[in-house]
């Protein structure tokens, strides 16, 4: 008898837990759903699965099976823990791994002794390694564990039998001993056990599913040809199946079995190692982690700004995968009010806001007036430093060897005698120079500090490089309002140049250029630079006044540490722009707007707007989000700059409340002007173009454009399935699973999986085909009543995930049909998902007054139906049998207009 813990009591967890108990083990199953656990304790089954209830009851009575919500209780004596939590599918078919992550984290936090963790949830290839990483990184202290992948192959409706009589068990692990221990659990089942590595085991699950899907799609395609040519697919399949190389399984025609991307230029908000948020093009994010041309990569430790659709709050999400691949197909540009844009492949999930909450739909399904959200609230982020200690920061920079430290007050000269003897001669040939010049190389400074023989308060130190000894800089720079404004001025009016100075030395020059009239800003820059200890020179020409600082360190600080760029086109917000307080964020914007902002009067000078223009897309995208974090919703436009022929991004702020909020953004002088006009605002027009919803602002889709492209596209998979893009747009991530995931993985590795792609296309068509048949028979489904027999994705289960019935119902409802339905067990689940369906008590009630009935799930009880009665109840005797349940000739005899799948209507056939 082994001690087993099973996490998750869904179809897989409950069947496995009960199965292992039946084999004589002691099993504790854990689920976070307290209601489910309570129900199980009271002997009520949370799912419908034939034969399971009796088995649960027997094992609970024998004391071998327990249910709890407590991981402590579950893991207390366990040697094995099975992860059986759900991996629901997003619209793009991706596996949502958040439950697996949560389970792994809780196991890591709760475990007190070594464990073998077995993953039964269906997860993308490589996830086993990821589970191990999560456990390792979450454990408060290291406790040994192994991860084994044991993919689940059970079929709902026959799950108990499948557990007891599996065709095979697949075990994958890097730890052979762990696999062997798990194999012992399965030995009593006397089925073949395949032992392999983690990734191969995960791949076996995908390849098996893809193969089965291929068989179904194959026979479905044959069925469509049969219909056209008048052959009967059932007999075709039978005839084929007797061939031993083919076999009968999975050759039943029916309604089918149950990659999307961004452009490289899309802005994402990436957290760096310090937790600072940087707006980055997806292309650069990808190239940061790999230089491969096409790749699927799992970047370690990368995080992005994201949005939790469950809590409705912003969050930081882990990036699981980034990909790049060539794409030929349709690209959609979804334009919303406030000039915002989403540009994605047509099948990319987009999040829209509806009366019922957030809805994830394909870009293709987005319609004018749909509501798209722009994030306003930032998630909790690491705080930016209150001050920059340049001595510390430069120590690990490439400038380290060139930097000198000097002390104000001649301190080094005075203390020389105390520390001189400790300086190794190989470190400094002429130590007395320290005394002479009151300065020392950075490396010597650190050496002496670490020896404990030099202790000068840092605020008494200055630094400079040997080549520009004239430009000293305080060693400590407070990150305060002055500093943020200075960076803002730099972003608007500054640039960095490197030119040949005297004797061929490279000079790094930071220049701030303002209009001569802008004395307020010029004075401000002069003051701030002086306070930082920096010397500068000034130049003036016709209209402009330029302040020039010649300092490699200052250039390094702006360009390399803050990553603000050097020229207008590559400007970026400083690396901690989102991590500073509201006040500092505003000061940064103040500097930027003072430099590059303009007040434009509108409405004959009675109203005004403030505009800010930049040619850097990513700075514009980030600035819009930064403004939103201060409750200012700007509109965005692009315009060609006349002179430079560059595309400028224009950020425009309007509306009384907003103007009031930022009236000082252009400095004191212009603030007065703004206030004066605001006083005379006739009407405080409420802003149009967006609505404020605290956490986000809502914009409306105004236009959708489609174009066919041939280009590289990028995708991102995050732990929350969403990502924040340009200007704070909350959008779905992209990443597909199973057949589509397999095809996708192949494509991103340069292959062209024609068969898998065709399989997906056929499956998709098979559902549409049923809808088309109804169109043919009813001419127009609008206003018609269509009955459905069966809602579950297959017989003997209440599971509606991936159910063709619901997919077809959705299509028909969109075209105005009214739906009535009956399913012996799946109605409660379906009603939750699609409350618009009228649920009936039996198949006859469905038929009452119906214009057509669709057979969607092959439940046994549908075989025994009194068809005569059904025909009389129906308004029109039209039946589309998606599961080939009935004899076409007989149905015709009974007076039905009957359509099955692949049963030759147009030849000599039956219809
Ligand atoms: N259902 C099938 O036929 C089938 C077949 C093969 C593989 N799979 C795979 O097995 C996995 C489970 O599928 P299912 O159909 O049993 O899912 P399910 O949704 O029926 O059950 C999942 C259960 O896990 C619980 N859960 C979620 N997070 C938890 C946590 N952190 N701790 C404890 N419990 C948690 C949920 O409350 C739920 O009861 C999925 O990955 C699925 O793809 C399912």
PDB file of C-alpha atoms and ligand atoms in Angstrom, residues 7-13 30-33 36 47 71 84-87 99 102-103 106 120-123 152-156 205 737 793 799 801, ligand 1:
ATOM      1  CA  UNK A   7      -4.305  17.456  -6.460  1.00  0.00           C
ATOM      2  CA  UNK A   8      -7.550  18.326  -8.260  1.00  0.00           C
ATOM      3  CA  UNK A   9     -10.767  16.290  -8.181  1.00  0.00           C
ATOM      4  CA  UNK A  10     -12.056  16.840 -11.712  1.00  0.00           C
ATOM      5  CA  UNK A  11     -12.519  14.093 -14.283  1.00  0.00           C
ATOM      6  CA  UNK A  12      -8.861  13.106 -14.133  1.00  0.00           C
ATOM      7  CA  UNK A  13      -8.144  13.600 -10.417  1.00  0.00           C
ATOM      8  CA  UNK A  30      -7.100  17.767  -2.503  1.00  0.00           C
ATOM      9  CA  UNK A  31      -9.172  20.409  -4.269  1.00  0.00           C
ATOM     10  CA  UNK A  32      -9.342  24.157  -3.709  1.00  0.00           C
ATOM     11  CA  UNK A  33     -13.046  24.079  -4.508  1.00  0.00           C
ATOM     12  CA  UNK A  36     -16.789  20.187  -4.431  1.00  0.00           C
ATOM     13  CA  UNK A  47     -19.116  15.092 -12.346  1.00  0.00           C
ATOM     14  CA  UNK A  71      -2.575  20.491   1.168  1.00  0.00           C
ATOM     15  CA  UNK A  84      -4.494  16.686 -11.965  1.00  0.00           C
ATOM     16  CA  UNK A  85      -5.646  20.299 -12.099  1.00  0.00           C
ATOM     17  CA  UNK A  86      -7.295  21.778 -15.165  1.00  0.00           C
ATOM     18  CA  UNK A  87      -5.463  23.350 -18.071  1.00  0.00           C
ATOM     19  CA  UNK A  99      -3.641  26.183 -12.027  1.00  0.00           C
ATOM     20  CA  UNK A 102      -0.571  27.375  -8.271  1.00  0.00           C
ATOM     21  CA  UNK A 103      -0.575  23.652  -7.460  1.00  0.00           C
ATOM     22  CA  UNK A 106       1.524  25.192  -2.930  1.00  0.00           C
ATOM     23  CA  UNK A 120      -1.103  14.295 -15.268  1.00  0.00           C
ATOM     24  CA  UNK A 121      -2.435  17.584 -16.567  1.00  0.00           C
ATOM     25  CA  UNK A 122      -1.967  18.068 -20.310  1.00  0.00           C
ATOM     26  CA  UNK A 123       0.740  20.665 -20.649  1.00  0.00           C
ATOM     27  CA  UNK A 152      -3.552  11.089 -19.070  1.00  0.00           C
ATOM     28  CA  UNK A 153      -5.322   9.239 -21.865  1.00  0.00           C
ATOM     29  CA  UNK A 154      -8.683   8.534 -20.264  1.00  0.00           C
ATOM     30  CA  UNK A 155     -11.845   9.095 -22.255  1.00  0.00           C
ATOM     31  CA  UNK A 156     -14.695  10.697 -20.396  1.00  0.00           C
ATOM     32  CA  UNK A 205       0.297  12.879 -25.561  1.00  0.00           C
ATOM     33  CA  UNK A 737      -2.224  23.872 -27.926  1.00  0.00           C
ATOM     34  CA  UNK A 793     -18.769  16.931 -26.306  1.00  0.00           C
ATOM     35  CA  UNK A 799     -18.247  17.834 -19.999  1.00  0.00           C
ATOM     36  CA  UNK A 801     -15.454  21.795 -23.070  1.00  0.00           C
TER      37      UNK A 801
HETATM   38  N1  LIG B   1     -10.975  15.206 -18.940  1.00  0.00           N
HETATM   39  C1  LIG B   1     -10.323  14.432 -19.794  1.00  0.00           C
HETATM   40  O1  LIG B   1     -10.879  13.644 -20.553  1.00  0.00           O
HETATM   41  C2  LIG B   1      -8.831  14.499 -19.860  1.00  0.00           C
HETATM   42  C3  LIG B   1      -8.146  13.507 -20.558  1.00  0.00           C
HETATM   43  C4  LIG B   1      -6.760  13.586 -20.631  1.00  0.00           C
HETATM   44  C5  LIG B   1      -6.102  14.642 -20.020  1.00  0.00           C
HETATM   45  N2  LIG B   1      -6.794  15.610 -19.359  1.00  0.00           N
HETATM   46  C6  LIG B   1      -6.056  16.689 -18.722  1.00  0.00           C
HETATM   47  O2  LIG B   1      -6.048  16.502 -17.311  1.00  0.00           O
HETATM   48  C7  LIG B   1      -6.123  17.749 -16.647  1.00  0.00           C
HETATM   49  C8  LIG B   1      -7.300  17.815 -15.708  1.00  0.00           C
HETATM   50  O3  LIG B   1      -8.476  17.717 -16.479  1.00  0.00           O
HETATM   51  P1  LIG B   1      -9.918  17.559 -15.832  1.00  0.00           P
HETATM   52  O4  LIG B   1     -10.825  17.317 -16.982  1.00  0.00           O
HETATM   53  O5  LIG B   1      -9.876  16.595 -14.708  1.00  0.00           O
HETATM   54  O6  LIG B   1     -10.123  19.073 -15.263  1.00  0.00           O
HETATM   55  P2  LIG B   1     -11.296  19.612 -14.308  1.00  0.00           P
HETATM   56  O7  LIG B   1     -11.436  21.047 -14.653  1.00  0.00           O
HETATM   57  O8  LIG B   1     -12.490  18.723 -14.400  1.00  0.00           O
HETATM   58  O9  LIG B   1     -10.721  19.482 -12.836  1.00  0.00           O
HETATM   59  C9  LIG B   1      -9.689  20.223 -12.326  1.00  0.00           C
HETATM   60  C10 LIG B   1      -9.858  20.322 -10.810  1.00  0.00           C
HETATM   61  O10 LIG B   1      -8.686  20.927 -10.272  1.00  0.00           O
HETATM   62  C11 LIG B   1      -9.082  21.792  -9.198  1.00  0.00           C
HETATM   63  N3  LIG B   1      -7.995  22.745  -8.967  1.00  0.00           N
HETATM   64  C12 LIG B   1      -7.660  23.814  -9.717  1.00  0.00           C
HETATM   65  N4  LIG B   1      -6.588  24.421  -9.174  1.00  0.00           N
HETATM   66  C13 LIG B   1      -6.237  23.714  -8.067  1.00  0.00           C
HETATM   67  C14 LIG B   1      -5.208  23.825  -7.104  1.00  0.00           C
HETATM   68  N5  LIG B   1      -4.302  24.798  -7.191  1.00  0.00           N
HETATM   69  N6  LIG B   1      -5.161  22.928  -6.108  1.00  0.00           N
HETATM   70  C15 LIG B   1      -6.066  21.931  -6.023  1.00  0.00           C
HETATM   71  N7  LIG B   1      -7.046  21.764  -6.909  1.00  0.00           N
HETATM   72  C16 LIG B   1      -7.142  22.650  -7.929  1.00  0.00           C
HETATM   73  C17 LIG B   1     -10.379  22.399  -9.698  1.00  0.00           C
HETATM   74  O11 LIG B   1     -11.145  22.911  -8.629  1.00  0.00           O
HETATM   75  C18 LIG B   1     -11.030  21.194 -10.383  1.00  0.00           C
HETATM   76  O12 LIG B   1     -11.844  20.485  -9.488  1.00  0.00           O
HETATM   77  C19 LIG B   1      -6.152  18.795 -17.752  1.00  0.00           C
HETATM   78  O13 LIG B   1      -4.843  19.189 -17.999  1.00  0.00           O
HETATM   79  C20 LIG B   1      -6.679  18.050 -18.929  1.00  0.00           C
HETATM   80  O14 LIG B   1      -6.244  18.619 -20.168  1.00  0.00           O
HETATM   81  C21 LIG B   1      -8.161  15.526 -19.249  1.00  0.00           C
END
